Coordinates of C-alpha atoms in Angstrom, one line a residue:
M82 CA 14.6 147.8 72.6
Q83 CA 12.3 145.9 70.6
K84 CA 12.0 142.4 71.3
L85 CA 14.3 140.2 68.9
R86 CA 12.3 138.7 66.0
L87 CA 13.9 135.4 64.7
N88 CA 12.6 134.3 61.6
L89 CA 14.2 130.7 61.1
L90 CA 16.1 128.1 62.7
G91 CA 19.7 126.8 62.5
V92 CA 21.6 124.2 64.3
L93 CA 24.7 122.3 64.5
L94 CA 23.0 119.3 65.9
V95 CA 24.6 116.0 66.1
L96 CA 22.6 113.0 67.3
V97 CA 24.0 109.3 67.2
I98 CA 21.5 106.8 66.4
F99 CA 22.5 103.4 66.3
F100 CA 20.3 100.5 63.9
P101 CA 21.3 97.5 62.7
S102 CA 23.0 97.7 59.1
C103 CA 20.8 96.1 56.3
N104 CA 23.8 96.4 54.0
P105 CA 25.3 93.5 52.1
E106 CA 28.3 91.7 53.5
T107 CA 31.6 92.7 52.2
D108 CA 34.1 90.2 53.6
D109 CA 35.0 88.9 50.1
V110 CA 35.7 92.0 48.4
E111 CA 39.1 92.1 46.8
P112 CA 41.3 95.0 48.2
M113 CA 41.6 96.6 44.7
Q114 CA 37.8 96.9 44.8
V115 CA 37.4 98.2 48.3
E116 CA 37.6 101.9 47.1
E117 CA 34.8 101.8 44.7
V118 CA 32.7 99.5 47.3
V119 CA 33.1 102.7 49.9
K120 CA 32.3 105.2 47.2
R121 CA 29.2 103.3 46.4
A122 CA 28.3 103.0 50.2
I123 CA 28.5 106.8 50.6
F124 CA 26.2 107.4 47.6
Q125 CA 23.8 104.7 48.7
S126 CA 23.7 106.3 52.2
M127 CA 23.3 110.0 50.8
R128 CA 20.2 108.8 48.7
E129 CA 18.9 107.5 51.9
W130 CA 19.4 109.9 54.5
Y131 CA 20.6 113.2 52.8
Y132 CA 18.1 116.1 53.7
W133 CA 18.1 117.4 49.9
T134 CA 17.8 113.6 48.7
N135 CA 15.8 114.8 45.9
E136 CA 18.4 116.8 44.7
L137 CA 20.6 113.5 44.2
P138 CA 21.0 111.6 40.8
A139 CA 18.9 108.2 40.9
T140 CA 22.1 106.4 39.9
L141 CA 25.7 107.3 39.5
N142 CA 29.2 106.0 38.3
V143 CA 31.3 106.5 41.4
S144 CA 34.5 105.5 39.5
Q145 CA 34.6 109.0 37.9
F146 CA 35.6 110.5 41.0
S147 CA 39.3 110.5 42.3
S148 CA 38.4 110.0 46.0
N149 CA 35.7 109.7 48.6
E150 CA 36.1 113.5 49.4
D151 CA 35.6 114.4 45.5
L152 CA 32.5 112.3 45.5
L153 CA 30.9 113.9 48.3
D154 CA 32.1 117.3 47.1
N155 CA 29.8 116.5 43.6
L156 CA 27.1 115.2 45.5
R157 CA 26.7 118.3 47.9
F158 CA 23.4 120.4 47.0
R159 CA 25.5 123.5 46.1
P160 CA 23.0 126.4 47.0
L161 CA 22.7 125.6 50.4
D162 CA 25.0 122.7 51.6
R163 CA 28.4 124.1 53.2
W164 CA 28.6 121.6 55.7
S165 CA 28.4 117.9 54.8
Y166 CA 31.8 116.2 55.4
L167 CA 33.7 112.9 55.9
T168 CA 36.0 112.0 58.8
T169 CA 36.5 108.9 61.1
R170 CA 34.3 107.7 64.0
A171 CA 37.2 108.2 66.5
Q172 CA 37.9 111.6 65.3
F173 CA 34.1 112.5 65.2
N174 CA 33.8 111.1 69.0
A175 CA 37.0 113.0 70.1
A176 CA 35.8 116.4 68.8
F177 CA 32.5 116.1 70.5
T178 CA 34.0 115.3 73.8
G179 CA 36.8 118.1 73.5
Q180 CA 39.5 115.7 73.3
A181 CA 42.0 117.6 70.7
S182 CA 45.0 116.3 69.4
G183 CA 47.8 117.7 67.2
V184 CA 47.1 121.4 68.0
H185 CA 48.4 124.3 70.0
G186 CA 45.1 125.3 71.6
F187 CA 44.4 128.7 70.7
S188 CA 42.3 130.8 68.4
F189 CA 42.8 134.0 66.2
A190 CA 40.7 137.2 66.0
F191 CA 41.4 140.6 64.0
D192 CA 40.4 143.8 65.0
E193 CA 39.3 146.7 62.9
N194 CA 42.8 147.9 62.0
E195 CA 43.8 144.5 60.7
R196 CA 45.8 143.6 63.9
L197 CA 45.9 140.0 65.0
F198 CA 45.1 138.9 68.7
V199 CA 44.5 135.7 70.5
A200 CA 40.9 135.2 70.8
F201 CA 41.1 132.6 73.4
V202 CA 43.2 129.7 74.8
F203 CA 42.1 126.4 76.3
D204 CA 43.5 126.0 79.7
A205 CA 45.2 122.4 79.1
G206 CA 46.6 123.2 75.7
P207 CA 50.1 123.9 74.9
A208 CA 49.1 127.7 74.6
G209 CA 47.2 128.0 77.9
Q210 CA 50.1 126.0 79.7
D211 CA 52.5 128.7 78.3
G212 CA 50.5 131.4 80.0
W213 CA 48.9 133.0 76.7
Q214 CA 45.9 135.2 77.3
R215 CA 43.1 136.7 75.2
G216 CA 44.5 140.2 74.2
W217 CA 48.2 139.3 73.2
E218 CA 48.8 140.8 69.8
F219 CA 50.8 138.5 67.3
L220 CA 53.7 140.4 65.8
E221 CA 55.3 137.5 63.8
I222 CA 54.7 133.9 63.5
N223 CA 57.8 131.8 62.5
G224 CA 59.4 134.9 61.7
R225 CA 57.1 136.2 59.5
S226 CA 55.0 139.2 59.7
I227 CA 51.1 138.7 59.9
S228 CA 50.5 140.8 56.6
S229 CA 52.8 138.0 55.0
Y230 CA 50.1 135.5 55.3
K231 CA 47.6 137.3 53.6
N232 CA 46.0 136.2 50.4
S233 CA 45.5 138.1 47.4
N234 CA 41.7 137.9 47.9
G235 CA 42.2 139.6 51.4
S236 CA 41.7 136.5 53.4
Y237 CA 44.5 134.9 55.4
S238 CA 46.2 131.4 55.3
F239 CA 48.2 130.4 58.3
D240 CA 50.2 127.3 57.7
L241 CA 51.1 126.3 61.2
G242 CA 52.2 122.5 59.9
P243 CA 50.3 119.1 60.1
N244 CA 48.2 118.3 63.0
T245 CA 51.0 116.2 64.4
I246 CA 51.7 116.0 68.0
G247 CA 55.1 117.4 68.7
V248 CA 55.2 119.9 65.8
Q249 CA 56.5 123.4 66.8
N250 CA 55.7 126.7 65.9
T251 CA 57.4 130.1 67.1
F252 CA 55.3 133.1 67.9
K253 CA 56.3 136.7 68.7
F254 CA 53.9 139.1 70.8
R255 CA 53.1 142.5 72.0
L256 CA 51.4 142.1 75.4
P257 CA 48.9 144.4 76.9
D258 CA 51.4 146.2 78.9
G259 CA 53.7 147.1 75.8
S260 CA 56.1 144.7 76.5
E261 CA 57.2 141.7 73.9
K262 CA 57.4 138.3 74.2
T263 CA 58.6 135.3 71.9
S264 CA 57.5 131.7 72.4
T265 CA 57.9 128.4 71.1
I266 CA 55.4 125.7 71.6
G267 CA 54.6 122.3 70.4
K268 CA 51.3 120.6 69.3
A269 CA 49.8 118.2 71.8
A270 CA 46.8 116.1 72.9
F271 CA 44.5 117.7 75.5
Q272 CA 41.1 118.1 76.9
T273 CA 39.6 121.3 75.9
N274 CA 37.3 123.4 78.3
S275 CA 34.0 125.0 76.7
V276 CA 33.6 127.4 79.5
L277 CA 36.3 130.1 78.8
H278 CA 34.9 132.3 81.7
K279 CA 32.2 132.9 84.1
D280 CA 31.5 135.5 86.6
V281 CA 28.8 137.4 88.4
Y282 CA 28.5 141.4 88.4
E283 CA 26.7 143.4 90.9
M284 CA 25.5 146.6 89.0
E285 CA 22.5 149.0 89.5
G286 CA 20.8 146.6 91.8
K287 CA 21.1 143.8 89.8
R288 CA 23.1 140.5 90.1
I289 CA 24.1 139.9 86.3
G290 CA 25.8 136.5 85.2
H291 CA 28.4 136.2 82.4
L292 CA 29.3 133.2 80.6
V293 CA 31.8 132.9 77.8
Y294 CA 31.0 129.5 76.2
Q295 CA 33.1 128.2 73.3
S296 CA 31.6 124.9 72.2
F297 CA 28.6 122.6 73.0
R298 CA 30.7 119.5 73.9
A299 CA 29.8 116.7 76.3
T300 CA 32.0 115.3 79.1
D301 CA 33.2 111.8 77.9
G302 CA 31.9 109.1 80.0
L303 CA 28.8 110.9 81.2
T304 CA 25.6 109.2 80.6
P305 CA 23.1 110.6 79.3
T306 CA 25.4 112.6 77.2
R307 CA 25.8 116.0 78.9
S308 CA 28.5 118.5 80.1
Q309 CA 29.7 118.5 83.5
E310 CA 31.0 122.1 82.7
V311 CA 27.4 123.3 82.0
E312 CA 25.8 121.5 85.3
D313 CA 28.6 123.5 87.3
A314 CA 28.3 126.7 85.6
F315 CA 24.6 126.8 86.5
A316 CA 24.9 125.6 89.8
F317 CA 27.3 128.6 90.1
F318 CA 24.9 130.8 88.6
E319 CA 22.1 129.7 90.7
S320 CA 23.9 130.0 94.0
E321 CA 24.7 133.4 93.3
G322 CA 21.1 134.2 92.6
I323 CA 21.5 136.1 89.3
D324 CA 18.8 138.2 87.8
D325 CA 20.0 138.6 84.2
L326 CA 22.5 136.5 82.0
I327 CA 24.9 137.2 79.3
I328 CA 26.1 134.2 77.2
D329 CA 29.1 135.0 75.0
L330 CA 28.9 132.8 71.9
R331 CA 31.0 135.1 69.6
Y332 CA 33.2 132.0 68.8
N333 CA 31.2 129.1 69.3
G334 CA 30.6 127.1 66.1
G335 CA 28.3 124.4 67.6
G336 CA 28.6 121.2 69.0
S337 CA 26.2 118.7 70.6
V338 CA 22.6 118.8 70.3
A339 CA 22.1 116.8 73.8
V340 CA 24.3 119.4 75.5
T341 CA 22.1 122.2 73.7
E342 CA 19.1 120.6 75.2
Q343 CA 21.0 120.7 78.8
I344 CA 21.7 124.4 78.5
L345 CA 18.2 125.2 77.2
N346 CA 16.4 123.3 80.2
Y347 CA 18.6 125.4 82.6
L348 CA 17.4 128.9 80.7
A349 CA 13.9 128.2 79.8
P350 CA 11.1 129.7 82.3
S351 CA 9.2 127.1 84.3
A352 CA 6.4 128.1 82.1
A353 CA 7.9 126.6 79.0
S354 CA 8.3 123.0 80.8
G355 CA 6.5 120.3 79.1
R356 CA 5.9 122.6 75.8
P357 CA 7.9 122.2 72.6
M358 CA 11.5 122.7 72.4
Y359 CA 12.0 121.8 68.8
T360 CA 10.7 119.3 66.1
N361 CA 13.1 117.5 63.8
R362 CA 12.4 117.3 60.1
H363 CA 14.0 114.6 57.9
N364 CA 13.8 113.9 54.2
P365 CA 10.5 112.2 52.9
N366 CA 12.1 108.8 53.1
K367 CA 12.5 109.2 56.9
F368 CA 9.4 110.9 58.2
S369 CA 9.0 108.3 60.6
N370 CA 12.0 109.7 62.5
N371 CA 10.6 113.1 63.0
R372 CA 10.1 113.9 66.7
T373 CA 9.3 116.5 69.1
V374 CA 11.3 117.3 72.2
N375 CA 9.8 119.2 74.9
F376 CA 11.3 121.3 77.6
N377 CA 12.2 119.9 80.7
K378 CA 13.0 122.6 83.3
R379 CA 16.2 122.1 85.1
G380 CA 17.2 124.2 88.1
T381 CA 15.8 127.3 89.8
L382 CA 17.1 130.2 87.3
E383 CA 14.2 132.4 86.3
L384 CA 15.8 135.1 84.4
N385 CA 14.7 138.6 83.7
E386 CA 16.8 139.4 80.8
L387 CA 18.9 137.3 78.5
V388 CA 21.8 138.6 76.3
F389 CA 23.5 136.6 73.8
I390 CA 26.9 138.1 72.2
T391 CA 27.1 136.9 68.9
S392 CA 29.2 137.2 65.6
R393 CA 29.5 135.4 62.1
S394 CA 31.5 132.5 64.1
S395 CA 28.2 131.6 66.2
A396 CA 27.0 128.9 64.3
S397 CA 24.6 125.8 64.7
A398 CA 24.0 124.7 68.3
S399 CA 24.7 128.3 69.2
E400 CA 21.6 129.2 66.7
L401 CA 19.7 126.2 68.0
L402 CA 19.9 127.8 71.4
I403 CA 18.5 131.2 70.5
N404 CA 15.9 129.7 68.2
C405 CA 14.4 127.3 70.7
L406 CA 14.1 130.2 73.3
E407 CA 12.6 132.7 71.3
P408 CA 9.0 131.7 71.5
Y409 CA 9.2 131.9 75.3
M410 CA 11.8 134.5 76.3
D411 CA 12.7 138.1 75.0
L412 CA 16.1 137.8 73.9
V413 CA 18.6 140.6 72.8
L414 CA 21.5 139.7 70.2
I415 CA 24.4 142.0 70.5
G416 CA 27.5 141.9 68.5
D417 CA 27.2 140.6 64.9
D418 CA 24.7 138.3 62.8
T419 CA 25.2 134.9 63.2
F420 CA 26.6 132.2 60.5
G421 CA 23.3 130.6 59.5
K422 CA 23.2 126.9 59.7
P423 CA 19.5 125.9 59.7
V424 CA 20.4 122.2 59.2
G425 CA 21.9 119.3 61.2
S426 CA 23.8 116.2 60.7
F427 CA 24.5 112.9 62.4
P428 CA 27.1 110.1 61.7
L429 CA 25.8 107.4 59.0
S430 CA 28.7 104.7 59.5
S431 CA 26.1 103.1 62.2
F432 CA 23.8 102.5 59.4
N433 CA 26.5 100.9 56.6
R434 CA 28.7 98.2 57.3
V435 CA 31.0 99.2 54.5
L436 CA 31.5 102.3 55.8
A437 CA 32.0 101.2 59.4
D438 CA 34.4 98.3 58.3
N439 CA 36.6 100.9 56.2
N440 CA 36.9 103.3 59.0
V441 CA 34.9 105.9 56.9
E442 CA 32.3 108.1 58.8
L443 CA 30.0 110.2 56.6
V444 CA 28.5 113.3 58.2
P445 CA 26.0 114.9 55.8
I446 CA 23.4 117.2 56.5
T447 CA 20.5 115.0 57.3
F448 CA 17.5 117.2 59.0
A449 CA 16.3 120.5 60.0
I450 CA 14.7 121.4 63.3
A451 CA 11.8 123.8 63.8
N452 CA 11.2 125.8 67.1
A453 CA 7.8 125.8 68.8
E454 CA 6.5 128.4 66.4
G455 CA 7.7 126.3 63.1
R456 CA 10.5 128.6 62.2
A457 CA 13.2 126.1 60.7
D458 CA 14.5 127.4 57.3
Y459 CA 17.0 130.4 57.2
F460 CA 20.5 130.6 56.0
D461 CA 21.3 134.1 56.4
G462 CA 21.9 133.7 60.4
F463 CA 20.0 135.7 63.1
P464 CA 20.4 139.4 62.9
A465 CA 22.2 141.2 65.5
D466 CA 19.6 143.5 67.2
V467 CA 22.5 145.8 68.1
R468 CA 25.8 145.6 66.0
V469 CA 29.0 146.2 68.1
G470 CA 32.7 145.4 66.8
D471 CA 34.9 142.6 68.5
D472 CA 37.3 143.8 70.8
P473 CA 40.0 141.1 71.1
A474 CA 42.5 143.4 72.4
R475 CA 40.6 143.0 75.9
N476 CA 40.5 140.0 78.0
W477 CA 37.4 138.8 79.9
P478 CA 36.1 140.3 82.2
D479 CA 37.4 143.9 81.2
F480 CA 34.3 146.1 81.4
N481 CA 35.7 148.2 78.5
E482 CA 35.5 145.2 76.1
R483 CA 32.9 146.7 73.6
R484 CA 30.6 143.8 73.3
L485 CA 30.6 143.1 77.2
A486 CA 30.4 146.8 77.9
A487 CA 27.5 147.0 75.3
A488 CA 25.6 144.1 76.8
L489 CA 26.0 145.6 80.7
N490 CA 25.0 149.0 79.6
Y491 CA 21.7 147.4 78.0
L492 CA 21.0 145.3 81.0
T493 CA 21.7 148.3 83.6
G494 CA 20.4 151.4 81.5
G495 CA 17.7 149.7 78.8
S496 CA 19.8 151.7 76.0
L497 CA 23.1 151.9 74.1
S498 CA 25.3 154.7 73.2
A499 CA 26.1 155.8 69.7
R500 CA 30.0 155.4 70.6
M501 CA 29.2 151.9 71.3
T502 CA 27.3 151.1 68.0
D503 CA 29.8 153.1 65.9
S504 CA 32.3 150.7 66.8
Y505 CA 30.9 148.2 64.5
Y506 CA 33.1 146.6 61.9
K507 CA 33.4 143.3 59.9
P508 CA 36.6 141.4 60.3
V509 CA 38.6 140.5 57.2
W510 CA 38.8 137.1 58.3
E511 CA 37.4 134.8 60.7
M512 CA 38.5 131.4 62.1
I513 CA 35.3 129.8 60.9
D514 CA 36.4 130.8 57.3
A515 CA 39.8 128.8 57.9
F516 CA 38.4 125.3 58.1
E517 CA 36.2 122.6 56.7
G518 CA 34.4 119.6 57.8
L519 CA 34.7 118.8 61.5
Q520 CA 37.1 121.5 62.3
K521 CA 34.7 124.1 61.0
E522 CA 32.6 123.2 64.0
F523 CA 35.6 123.2 66.3
P524 CA 38.1 125.7 64.9
M525 CA 41.3 125.9 66.5
Y526 CA 45.2 126.1 65.8

């Protein structure tokens, strides 16, 4: 198989930088004026930090917009910006440390026959605590067939109620053994797990590691920002003496750049240590913030082969991981083309007192990142070397699961059968399409 050629960069990337605010005091603003003051602060912050600042108007009458969201939506550089959003600092911090609230803790996936399955569950969430498993087929949700949730355009809208603790929904399943089960669970607050599965397989004289990684989330309270799950997973792979590694990112929409760096330093060969990992690129007003980060090898892994399982739901930090390694390692992508997020964000309330005082967190696109070869500008995603359809009817680590089977066959035989590649299909709907803003990075129900 030819070496994977990656043309550009994409990355989720969230860097939180704290500088003192130079914005005017707002203590004397009348309550009725606060809304307009916040809108002006959003526009001013966008003019200062937005990656496409040259596409913004020099002045704007913000009173013409009905809400902060309406204003931001109109400021987006439409051809390319699919990600800028508003939230609160508390929600932002919770998401990037895996603290979920008001959800059941699971994800959907369709197969080629438009049957809907549990794609994954979080261990501590209500679904995980109820014993749900990847591979369970949804037959009904709240007494309605799955087809009844289909829209006229072919997409799906699953209304499971507000993201409020205690809200309940009822699900009817067909289990892998053919039996049926009906379960009613409520929404709750819980800590998510990013590592959905890890294992080592002995095949053809090789020790092959397998990591199913769902999101780049830091562990709350660890300084510098890092993931204890990542440290534990790579300590496990080192202790097992693996030769090759499969990293499954098919449901990974991104996360923290600091955690991405952590994983990159475990994966990179020792020869990359001290050499460029990536370079930030900001708008013309912020050239002074451009910086280069070098690899700093961690651990003892020196992999012979590295395979990524990807899909359209692999975005942002998932793509950063691939892009930064490509100049230093031969990589293979199996599954489907990635989403295509070649730009990143960090929250701006730290730079603007009006936003901070009004609990408005503005997270627009603020930079792109180039790898060591300067690749930093793609919006069509990384193409898969071998396209293989998803197989949500099978749980991990079923060796017959199509994408895992394809990765193992490549690593043990150097080729893939036509039967595997013939299994490729485009899902009619994916979780990444169901959400906007912060939830697009970490989609779950």
